C-alpha positions as semicolon CSV with decimal commas, in nm:
position;residue;x (nm);y (nm);z (nm)
1;G;-5,491;-7,232;-19,952
2;E;-5,377;-7,089;-19,626
3;V;-5,404;-7,412;-19,427
4;T;-5,167;-7,578;-19,682
5;R;-4,914;-7,302;-19,662
6;R;-4,934;-7,314;-19,271
7;V;-4,881;-7,690;-19,276
8;R;-4,586;-7,660;-19,512
9;R;-4,424;-7,386;-19,312
10;K;-4,452;-7,596;-18,994
11;L;-4,300;-7,894;-19,162
12;R;-4,008;-7,680;-19,291
13;T;-3,960;-7,552;-18,941
14;L;-3,938;-7,914;-18,795
15;R;-3,760;-8,082;-19,074
16;R;-3,413;-8,095;-18,906
17;W;-3,565;-8,300;-18,625
18;L;-3,767;-8,538;-18,834
19;T;-3,662;-8,883;-18,963
20;P;-3,886;-9,167;-19,115
21;D;-3,829;-9,361;-18,784
22;A;-3,924;-9,060;-18,560
23;V;-4,197;-9,075;-18,302
24;V;-4,354;-8,721;-18,259
25;V;-4,594;-8,568;-18,004
26;E;-4,784;-8,254;-18,104
27;F;-4,929;-8,077;-17,809
28;A;-5,243;-7,872;-17,903
29;P;-5,295;-8,009;-18,259
30;G;-5,626;-7,841;-18,290
31;D;-5,807;-7,982;-18,589
32;C;-5,519;-8,226;-18,634
33;T;-5,447;-8,100;-18,996
34;F;-5,072;-8,070;-18,920
35;S;-5,049;-8,397;-18,728
36;I;-5,210;-8,588;-19,014
37;E;-4,963;-8,444;-19,260
38;L;-4,678;-8,514;-19,024
39;A;-4,777;-8,875;-18,998
40;S;-4,685;-8,920;-19,371
41;H;-4,321;-8,813;-19,280
42;V;-4,260;-9,004;-18,955
43;K;-4,311;-9,344;-18,789
44;R;-4,585;-9,241;-18,553
45;V;-4,761;-8,918;-18,433
46;V;-4,947;-8,864;-18,108
47;G;-5,153;-8,570;-18,075
48;V;-5,223;-8,439;-17,722
49;D;-5,510;-8,188;-17,650
50;L;-5,760;-8,080;-17,412
51;S;-6,046;-8,181;-17,651
52;N;-6,097;-8,365;-17,980
53;Q;-6,123;-8,084;-18,245
54;A;-6,076;-8,318;-18,553
55;D;-6,341;-8,314;-18,809
56;P;-6,526;-8,649;-18,751
57;A;-6,533;-8,696;-19,138
58;T;-6,156;-8,673;-19,159
59;R;-5,986;-9,015;-19,211
60;L;-5,697;-9,038;-18,952
61;P;-5,374;-9,227;-19,061
62;D;-5,312;-9,556;-18,888
63;N;-4,987;-9,417;-18,735
64;F;-5,174;-9,119;-18,566
65;T;-5,355;-9,134;-18,230
66;L;-5,521;-8,843;-18,044
67;T;-5,499;-8,839;-17,668
68;V;-5,732;-8,613;-17,483
69;Y;-5,622;-8,520;-17,133
70;D;-5,702;-8,266;-16,855
71;G;-5,393;-8,048;-16,901
72;Y;-5,199;-8,215;-16,612
73;D;-5,228;-8,601;-16,605
74;L;-5,121;-8,768;-16,926
75;S;-5,108;-9,144;-16,941
76;L;-4,861;-9,192;-17,200
77;E;-4,548;-9,413;-17,183
78;K;-4,228;-9,241;-17,061
79;G;-3,931;-9,181;-17,283
80;F;-4,090;-9,285;-17,623
81;A;-4,081;-8,959;-17,821
82;D;-3,794;-8,837;-18,031
83;V;-3,963;-8,500;-18,077
84;V;-4,237;-8,308;-17,902
85;T;-4,363;-8,006;-18,065
86;S;-4,613;-7,727;-18,004
87;D;-4,691;-7,406;-18,197
88;Q;-4,833;-7,112;-18,005
89;L;-4,909;-7,300;-17,689
90;I;-4,654;-7,192;-17,425
91;E;-4,794;-6,846;-17,402
92;H;-5,139;-6,980;-17,318
93;I;-5,033;-7,192;-17,021
94;P;-5,064;-7,019;-16,679
95;T;-4,720;-6,944;-16,548
96;D;-4,756;-7,155;-16,253
97;D;-4,842;-7,457;-16,464
98;L;-4,567;-7,407;-16,720
99;P;-4,294;-7,596;-16,515
100;R;-4,534;-7,894;-16,491
101;H;-4,597;-7,885;-16,865
102;L;-4,224;-7,878;-16,939
103;E;-4,161;-8,165;-16,693
104;L;-4,435;-8,371;-16,864
105;V;-4,293;-8,307;-17,203
106;R;-3,941;-8,413;-17,080
107;A;-4,079;-8,734;-16,929
108;L;-4,207;-8,820;-17,270
109;L;-3,893;-8,761;-17,459
110;K;-3,613;-9,007;-17,517
111;P;-3,276;-8,899;-17,366
112;D;-3,155;-8,745;-17,684
113;G;-3,515;-8,606;-17,783
114;A;-3,605;-8,244;-17,845
115;Y;-3,895;-8,026;-17,753
116;V;-3,945;-7,792;-18,048
117;F;-4,189;-7,513;-17,977
118;L;-4,276;-7,174;-18,122
119;T;-4,399;-6,897;-17,893
120;P;-4,409;-6,519;-17,938
121;H;-4,129;-6,318;-17,790
122;A;-4,219;-6,066;-17,521
123;F;-4,026;-5,779;-17,684
124;S;-4,237;-5,766;-17,995
125;G;-4,578;-5,843;-17,852
126;P;-4,827;-5,861;-17,722
127;Y;-4,963;-6,094;-17,986
128;D;-5,306;-6,164;-17,867
129;V;-5,615;-5,921;-17,846
130;S;-5,411;-5,724;-17,577
131;A;-5,214;-5,551;-17,865
132;Y;-5,528;-5,336;-17,924
133;F;-5,529;-5,179;-17,563
134;C;-5,213;-5,236;-17,377
135;D;-4,837;-5,333;-17,397
136;E;-4,853;-5,664;-17,203
137;P;-5,063;-5,968;-17,274
138;K;-5,383;-5,959;-17,084
139;G;-5,613;-6,158;-17,299
140;F;-5,569;-6,514;-17,418
141;H;-5,194;-6,510;-17,358
142;M;-5,094;-6,565;-17,004
143;K;-4,739;-6,446;-17,059
144;E;-4,512;-6,392;-17,354
145;Y;-4,147;-6,473;-17,268
146;T;-3,806;-6,345;-17,339
147;H;-3,542;-6,592;-17,433
148;R;-3,355;-6,541;-17,102
149;E;-3,678;-6,621;-16,910
150;M;-3,763;-6,925;-17,118
151;A;-3,406;-7,061;-17,093
152;A;-3,415;-7,027;-16,710
153;I;-3,754;-7,209;-16,686
154;L;-3,631;-7,486;-16,914
155;R;-3,318;-7,533;-16,700
156;Q;-3,535;-7,542;-16,376
157;A;-3,758;-7,814;-16,560
158;G;-3,441;-8,036;-16,610
159;Y;-3,363;-7,955;-16,978
160;R;-2,978;-7,984;-17,026
161;K;-2,970;-7,776;-17,352
162;C;-3,171;-7,480;-17,487
163;R;-3,107;-7,372;-17,837
164;H;-3,250;-7,066;-17,987
165;Y;-3,375;-7,040;-18,343
166;W;-3,505;-6,765;-18,561
167;A;-3,790;-6,868;-18,784
168;A;-3,981;-6,690;-19,045
169;A;-4,202;-6,826;-19,323
170;G;-4,070;-7,183;-19,259
171;F;-3,704;-7,078;-19,276
172;V;-3,528;-7,175;-18,954
173;M;-3,178;-7,065;-18,862
174;G;-2,994;-7,154;-18,532
175;M;-2,868;-6,852;-18,363
176;P;-2,630;-6,804;-18,062
177;Y;-2,810;-6,707;-17,756
178;A;-2,619;-6,374;-17,743
179;C;-2,813;-6,276;-18,052
180;F;-3,133;-6,298;-17,851
181;A;-3,038;-6,184;-17,505
182;S;-3,000;-5,822;-17,447
183;R;-2,861;-5,672;-17,134
184;S;-3,196;-5,517;-17,051
185;E;-3,367;-5,858;-17,045
């Protein structure tokens, strides 16, 4: 069904960063369906969310743990993750809190680790309920960013590299920044 297609699409999106020895952190795993599947492809998965939304009847793999936190203070070891991922999270974080989130993620990553996230682009949105009554996110999305804005925020949070990708239906292609940055941004 649709859940299976969504999980497969996310796996195809992340595959270039995954190895059997990888430790992956997923922020906002929701019902943990993707994290559970991801656990069969990597060494360890840690889900991090504001609440436990997993079905209590679901059998969780031994190499998966869910950590519930308050959105600010996370008591996980530093520098243990090869990959941190989130899908449709960044736009929900208040703009004043985003640098703190990015710093928290950076602290979890190994020096050569990657934060791979999907978020809607400001030029083609809004993607929340706001689309029905205005041209800017005013509902559940705090802000939808341009590539230029996100690259600047990542640099300020201490990220050395920022790569841009185009993704559709699980197909991912690295693109030069110039393809995403217009002069009007």
